[in-house]
Amino acid sequence: MSFFQKLFGKKEVRPNIEERTVLNLQINDIVAYDLEDYQVVGKLTYSDHGFSWHAYQLQSPDRVIWLSVEMDDELYLGIYEKSKLKLSEPIPKEINDEGTTYYLDEHGVAQVTGIGRGQNVNGATCKYFDFCDEEQEAFLSVEIWGSEVEVSKGYAIEEYELKIIASN
């Protein structure tokens, strides 16, 4: 490109990149948490009676975690990992696991939409049961997908603990 083309030519148009937050993460974004980088590989959105929340599947080379994002009166964030705890229906109101007692906090049935690795449950219905310990520091999430019962353990985090890098 000549000097005059650079001087008088068209200016380069850069795409407008939306600032990412935990409420609008996209597939392939990078989330840095606890000194590790994770790629967003899936997103589930749960809806129950007009209330919705998200779960982002985050993958690093060594592990998979889920970032739970709920905006109620304030923002609630949690990190969850799959548990080896085996449960079956009916789900009890109190669960003891590895020395911690979890108490049923809320439950319901949600319609689920999914993208990325979550697209296989797009349009599905899920029964959910949320438990917390007495101090409300440890959480247990139980989801029933058809006949399969999935259990995850989690804990609350703060938004400042995350750094988000947009993929595009």
PDB file of C-alpha atoms in Angstrom:
ATOM      1  CA  MET A   1       0.000   0.000   0.000  1.00  0.00           C
ATOM      2  CA  SER A   2       1.434   3.367  -0.985  1.00  0.00           C
ATOM      3  CA  PHE A   3       1.871   6.328   1.296  1.00  0.00           C
ATOM      4  CA  PHE A   4      -1.050   8.203  -0.331  1.00  0.00           C
ATOM      5  CA  GLN A   5      -3.377   5.217  -0.027  1.00  0.00           C
ATOM      6  CA  LYS A   6      -2.562   4.984   3.658  1.00  0.00           C
ATOM      7  CA  LEU A   7      -3.062   8.715   4.093  1.00  0.00           C
ATOM      8  CA  PHE A   8      -6.265   9.130   2.064  1.00  0.00           C
ATOM      9  CA  GLY A   9      -7.596   5.575   1.824  1.00  0.00           C
ATOM     10  CA  LYS A  10     -10.452   4.016   3.713  1.00  0.00           C
ATOM     11  CA  LYS A  11     -10.073   3.669   7.423  1.00  0.00           C
ATOM     12  CA  GLU A  12     -10.041   0.154   8.783  1.00  0.00           C
ATOM     13  CA  VAL A  13     -13.383  -0.753  10.304  1.00  0.00           C
ATOM     14  CA  ARG A  14     -13.058  -2.729  13.506  1.00  0.00           C
ATOM     15  CA  PRO A  15     -15.929  -4.874  14.719  1.00  0.00           C
ATOM     16  CA  ASN A  16     -17.728  -3.664  17.813  1.00  0.00           C
ATOM     17  CA  ILE A  17     -17.053  -6.242  20.534  1.00  0.00           C
ATOM     18  CA  GLU A  18     -19.635  -6.376  23.297  1.00  0.00           C
ATOM     19  CA  GLU A  19     -18.057  -6.234  26.731  1.00  0.00           C
ATOM     20  CA  ARG A  20     -18.432  -9.618  28.333  1.00  0.00           C
ATOM     21  CA  THR A  21     -19.842 -10.179  31.785  1.00  0.00           C
ATOM     22  CA  VAL A  22     -20.987 -13.309  33.569  1.00  0.00           C
ATOM     23  CA  LEU A  23     -24.475 -12.574  32.225  1.00  0.00           C
ATOM     24  CA  ASN A  24     -23.525 -12.647  28.528  1.00  0.00           C
ATOM     25  CA  LEU A  25     -20.646 -15.117  28.167  1.00  0.00           C
ATOM     26  CA  GLN A  26     -20.365 -16.698  24.724  1.00  0.00           C
ATOM     27  CA  ILE A  27     -19.060 -20.060  23.518  1.00  0.00           C
ATOM     28  CA  ASN A  28     -15.224 -19.934  23.164  1.00  0.00           C
ATOM     29  CA  ASP A  29     -14.795 -17.010  25.581  1.00  0.00           C
ATOM     30  CA  ILE A  30     -12.029 -17.521  28.128  1.00  0.00           C
ATOM     31  CA  VAL A  31     -12.714 -17.301  31.862  1.00  0.00           C
ATOM     32  CA  ALA A  32      -9.715 -17.079  34.187  1.00  0.00           C
ATOM     33  CA  TYR A  33     -10.477 -18.380  37.670  1.00  0.00           C
ATOM     34  CA  ASP A  34      -8.214 -19.493  40.510  1.00  0.00           C
ATOM     35  CA  LEU A  35      -5.024 -19.179  38.405  1.00  0.00           C
ATOM     36  CA  GLU A  36      -6.414 -21.347  35.596  1.00  0.00           C
ATOM     37  CA  ASP A  37      -7.866 -20.464  32.193  1.00  0.00           C
ATOM     38  CA  TYR A  38     -11.100 -22.116  31.090  1.00  0.00           C
ATOM     39  CA  GLN A  39     -12.835 -22.051  27.732  1.00  0.00           C
ATOM     40  CA  VAL A  40     -16.623 -21.683  27.665  1.00  0.00           C
ATOM     41  CA  VAL A  41     -17.728 -24.847  25.848  1.00  0.00           C
ATOM     42  CA  GLY A  42     -21.422 -24.971  26.766  1.00  0.00           C
ATOM     43  CA  LYS A  43     -24.251 -22.924  28.189  1.00  0.00           C
ATOM     44  CA  LEU A  44     -27.528 -24.040  29.733  1.00  0.00           C
ATOM     45  CA  THR A  45     -30.350 -21.638  30.514  1.00  0.00           C
ATOM     46  CA  TYR A  46     -32.973 -22.859  32.978  1.00  0.00           C
ATOM     47  CA  SER A  47     -36.446 -21.280  33.157  1.00  0.00           C
ATOM     48  CA  ASP A  48     -39.000 -21.946  35.866  1.00  0.00           C
ATOM     49  CA  HIS A  49     -42.169 -19.847  36.178  1.00  0.00           C
ATOM     50  CA  GLY A  50     -40.633 -16.743  34.574  1.00  0.00           C
ATOM     51  CA  PHE A  51     -37.361 -16.934  36.517  1.00  0.00           C
ATOM     52  CA  SER A  52     -34.177 -17.938  34.701  1.00  0.00           C
ATOM     53  CA  TRP A  53     -30.543 -18.693  35.498  1.00  0.00           C
ATOM     54  CA  HIS A  54     -27.501 -19.910  33.575  1.00  0.00           C
ATOM     55  CA  ALA A  55     -24.870 -22.609  33.915  1.00  0.00           C
ATOM     56  CA  TYR A  56     -21.734 -22.277  31.810  1.00  0.00           C
ATOM     57  CA  GLN A  57     -19.600 -25.346  31.183  1.00  0.00           C
ATOM     58  CA  LEU A  58     -15.955 -24.306  31.501  1.00  0.00           C
ATOM     59  CA  GLN A  59     -13.099 -26.533  30.396  1.00  0.00           C
ATOM     60  CA  SER A  60      -9.374 -26.304  31.030  1.00  0.00           C
ATOM     61  CA  PRO A  61      -6.820 -28.879  29.912  1.00  0.00           C
ATOM     62  CA  ASP A  62      -7.166 -30.596  33.308  1.00  0.00           C
ATOM     63  CA  ARG A  63     -10.780 -30.274  34.433  1.00  0.00           C
ATOM     64  CA  VAL A  64     -14.364 -29.290  33.750  1.00  0.00           C
ATOM     65  CA  ILE A  65     -16.293 -26.978  36.062  1.00  0.00           C
ATOM     66  CA  TRP A  66     -19.654 -25.247  35.873  1.00  0.00           C
ATOM     67  CA  LEU A  67     -20.182 -21.542  36.546  1.00  0.00           C
ATOM     68  CA  SER A  68     -23.676 -20.925  37.898  1.00  0.00           C
ATOM     69  CA  VAL A  69     -25.025 -17.409  37.342  1.00  0.00           C
ATOM     70  CA  GLU A  70     -28.253 -16.187  38.897  1.00  0.00           C
ATOM     71  CA  MET A  71     -29.549 -12.620  38.998  1.00  0.00           C
ATOM     72  CA  ASP A  72     -32.163 -12.258  41.686  1.00  0.00           C
ATOM     73  CA  ASP A  73     -32.150  -9.126  43.829  1.00  0.00           C
ATOM     74  CA  GLU A  74     -28.380  -9.378  43.453  1.00  0.00           C
ATOM     75  CA  LEU A  75     -25.896 -11.431  41.454  1.00  0.00           C
ATOM     76  CA  TYR A  76     -25.178 -14.944  42.738  1.00  0.00           C
ATOM     77  CA  LEU A  77     -22.238 -16.926  41.341  1.00  0.00           C
ATOM     78  CA  GLY A  78     -21.124 -20.436  42.122  1.00  0.00           C
ATOM     79  CA  ILE A  79     -18.560 -22.957  40.946  1.00  0.00           C
ATOM     80  CA  TYR A  80     -19.755 -26.562  40.706  1.00  0.00           C
ATOM     81  CA  GLU A  81     -18.065 -29.873  39.922  1.00  0.00           C
ATOM     82  CA  LYS A  82     -19.594 -33.269  39.335  1.00  0.00           C
ATOM     83  CA  SER A  83     -19.926 -35.347  42.513  1.00  0.00           C
ATOM     84  CA  LYS A  84     -19.611 -39.114  42.875  1.00  0.00           C
ATOM     85  CA  LEU A  85     -22.567 -39.099  45.288  1.00  0.00           C
ATOM     86  CA  LYS A  86     -25.282 -41.464  44.033  1.00  0.00           C
ATOM     87  CA  LEU A  87     -28.918 -40.542  44.617  1.00  0.00           C
ATOM     88  CA  SER A  88     -32.231 -41.833  43.348  1.00  0.00           C
ATOM     89  CA  GLU A  89     -35.799 -40.616  43.518  1.00  0.00           C
ATOM     90  CA  PRO A  90     -37.429 -39.614  45.728  1.00  0.00           C
ATOM     91  CA  ILE A  91     -34.816 -36.996  46.606  1.00  0.00           C
ATOM     92  CA  PRO A  92     -34.633 -36.513  50.419  1.00  0.00           C
ATOM     93  CA  LYS A  93     -34.878 -33.123  52.138  1.00  0.00           C
ATOM     94  CA  GLU A  94     -31.552 -33.681  53.906  1.00  0.00           C
ATOM     95  CA  ILE A  95     -28.381 -35.238  52.464  1.00  0.00           C
ATOM     96  CA  ASN A  96     -25.214 -36.203  54.328  1.00  0.00           C
ATOM     97  CA  ASP A  97     -22.035 -36.408  52.246  1.00  0.00           C
ATOM     98  CA  GLU A  98     -18.414 -36.550  53.419  1.00  0.00           C
ATOM     99  CA  GLY A  99     -19.217 -35.097  56.831  1.00  0.00           C
ATOM    100  CA  THR A 100     -21.396 -32.257  55.549  1.00  0.00           C
ATOM    101  CA  THR A 101     -25.162 -32.108  55.944  1.00  0.00           C
ATOM    102  CA  TYR A 102     -27.026 -30.363  53.128  1.00  0.00           C
ATOM    103  CA  TYR A 103     -30.591 -29.113  53.524  1.00  0.00           C
ATOM    104  CA  LEU A 104     -33.107 -28.685  50.714  1.00  0.00           C
ATOM    105  CA  ASP A 105     -33.366 -24.999  49.845  1.00  0.00           C
ATOM    106  CA  GLU A 106     -35.564 -25.048  46.734  1.00  0.00           C
ATOM    107  CA  HIS A 107     -36.742 -27.371  44.015  1.00  0.00           C
ATOM    108  CA  GLY A 108     -38.822 -27.312  40.868  1.00  0.00           C
ATOM    109  CA  VAL A 109     -39.034 -28.203  37.216  1.00  0.00           C
ATOM    110  CA  ALA A 110     -37.230 -26.107  34.613  1.00  0.00           C
ATOM    111  CA  GLN A 111     -37.342 -25.851  30.850  1.00  0.00           C
ATOM    112  CA  VAL A 112     -33.776 -25.924  29.525  1.00  0.00           C
ATOM    113  CA  THR A 113     -32.173 -24.418  26.453  1.00  0.00           C
ATOM    114  CA  GLY A 114     -28.600 -25.225  25.598  1.00  0.00           C
ATOM    115  CA  ILE A 115     -25.855 -24.221  23.188  1.00  0.00           C
ATOM    116  CA  GLY A 116     -22.374 -25.565  22.554  1.00  0.00           C
ATOM    117  CA  ARG A 117     -21.910 -28.829  24.427  1.00  0.00           C
ATOM    118  CA  GLY A 118     -25.265 -28.140  26.064  1.00  0.00           C
ATOM    119  CA  GLN A 119     -27.202 -28.309  22.806  1.00  0.00           C
ATOM    120  CA  ASN A 120     -28.080 -31.971  23.376  1.00  0.00           C
ATOM    121  CA  VAL A 121     -30.504 -30.945  26.175  1.00  0.00           C
ATOM    122  CA  ASN A 122     -31.999 -28.037  24.243  1.00  0.00           C
ATOM    123  CA  GLY A 123     -35.763 -28.106  24.831  1.00  0.00           C
ATOM    124  CA  ALA A 124     -35.557 -30.668  27.641  1.00  0.00           C
ATOM    125  CA  THR A 125     -37.245 -30.522  31.033  1.00  0.00           C
ATOM    126  CA  CYS A 126     -35.191 -31.004  34.188  1.00  0.00           C
ATOM    127  CA  LYS A 127     -36.218 -31.508  37.812  1.00  0.00           C
ATOM    128  CA  TYR A 128     -33.846 -29.615  40.085  1.00  0.00           C
ATOM    129  CA  PHE A 129     -33.138 -29.679  43.817  1.00  0.00           C
ATOM    130  CA  ASP A 130     -30.826 -27.099  45.403  1.00  0.00           C
ATOM    131  CA  PHE A 131     -29.288 -27.842  48.795  1.00  0.00           C
ATOM    132  CA  CYS A 132     -27.003 -25.832  51.090  1.00  0.00           C
ATOM    133  CA  ASP A 133     -25.165 -26.533  54.303  1.00  0.00           C
ATOM    134  CA  GLU A 134     -26.075 -24.824  57.575  1.00  0.00           C
ATOM    135  CA  GLU A 135     -23.607 -21.936  56.994  1.00  0.00           C
ATOM    136  CA  GLN A 136     -24.735 -21.535  53.357  1.00  0.00           C
ATOM    137  CA  GLU A 137     -21.136 -21.945  52.184  1.00  0.00           C
ATOM    138  CA  ALA A 138     -21.348 -25.353  50.496  1.00  0.00           C
ATOM    139  CA  PHE A 139     -23.976 -26.319  47.969  1.00  0.00           C
ATOM    140  CA  LEU A 140     -25.304 -29.459  46.383  1.00  0.00           C
ATOM    141  CA  SER A 141     -27.169 -29.398  43.088  1.00  0.00           C
ATOM    142  CA  VAL A 142     -29.288 -32.379  42.074  1.00  0.00           C
ATOM    143  CA  GLU A 143     -30.736 -32.530  38.574  1.00  0.00           C
ATOM    144  CA  ILE A 144     -32.946 -35.265  37.195  1.00  0.00           C
ATOM    145  CA  TRP A 145     -32.859 -35.695  33.432  1.00  0.00           C
ATOM    146  CA  GLY A 146     -35.360 -38.426  32.595  1.00  0.00           C
ATOM    147  CA  SER A 147     -34.133 -41.383  34.653  1.00  0.00           C
ATOM    148  CA  GLU A 148     -30.603 -40.016  35.178  1.00  0.00           C
ATOM    149  CA  VAL A 149     -29.778 -38.247  38.460  1.00  0.00           C
ATOM    150  CA  GLU A 150     -26.772 -35.885  38.368  1.00  0.00           C
ATOM    151  CA  VAL A 151     -25.221 -34.471  41.541  1.00  0.00           C
ATOM    152  CA  SER A 152     -22.753 -31.559  41.691  1.00  0.00           C
ATOM    153  CA  LYS A 153     -21.011 -29.907  44.637  1.00  0.00           C
ATOM    154  CA  GLY A 154     -20.395 -26.201  44.698  1.00  0.00           C
ATOM    155  CA  TYR A 155     -19.513 -23.065  46.563  1.00  0.00           C
ATOM    156  CA  ALA A 156     -20.168 -19.352  46.114  1.00  0.00           C
ATOM    157  CA  ILE A 157     -17.663 -17.007  44.482  1.00  0.00           C
ATOM    158  CA  GLU A 158     -17.511 -13.275  43.861  1.00  0.00           C
ATOM    159  CA  GLU A 159     -17.488 -11.660  40.417  1.00  0.00           C
ATOM    160  CA  TYR A 160     -14.076 -10.061  41.013  1.00  0.00           C
ATOM    161  CA  GLU A 161     -12.551 -13.563  41.176  1.00  0.00           C
ATOM    162  CA  LEU A 162     -13.199 -14.003  37.438  1.00  0.00           C
ATOM    163  CA  LYS A 163     -11.466 -12.420  34.462  1.00  0.00           C
ATOM    164  CA  ILE A 164     -13.274 -12.735  31.141  1.00  0.00           C
ATOM    165  CA  ILE A 165     -11.639 -12.522  27.721  1.00  0.00           C
ATOM    166  CA  ALA A 166     -14.047 -12.290  24.771  1.00  0.00           C
ATOM    167  CA  SER A 167     -13.413 -14.711  21.924  1.00  0.00           C
ATOM    168  CA  ASN A 168     -14.441 -12.314  19.134  1.00  0.00           C
TER     169      ASN A 168
END
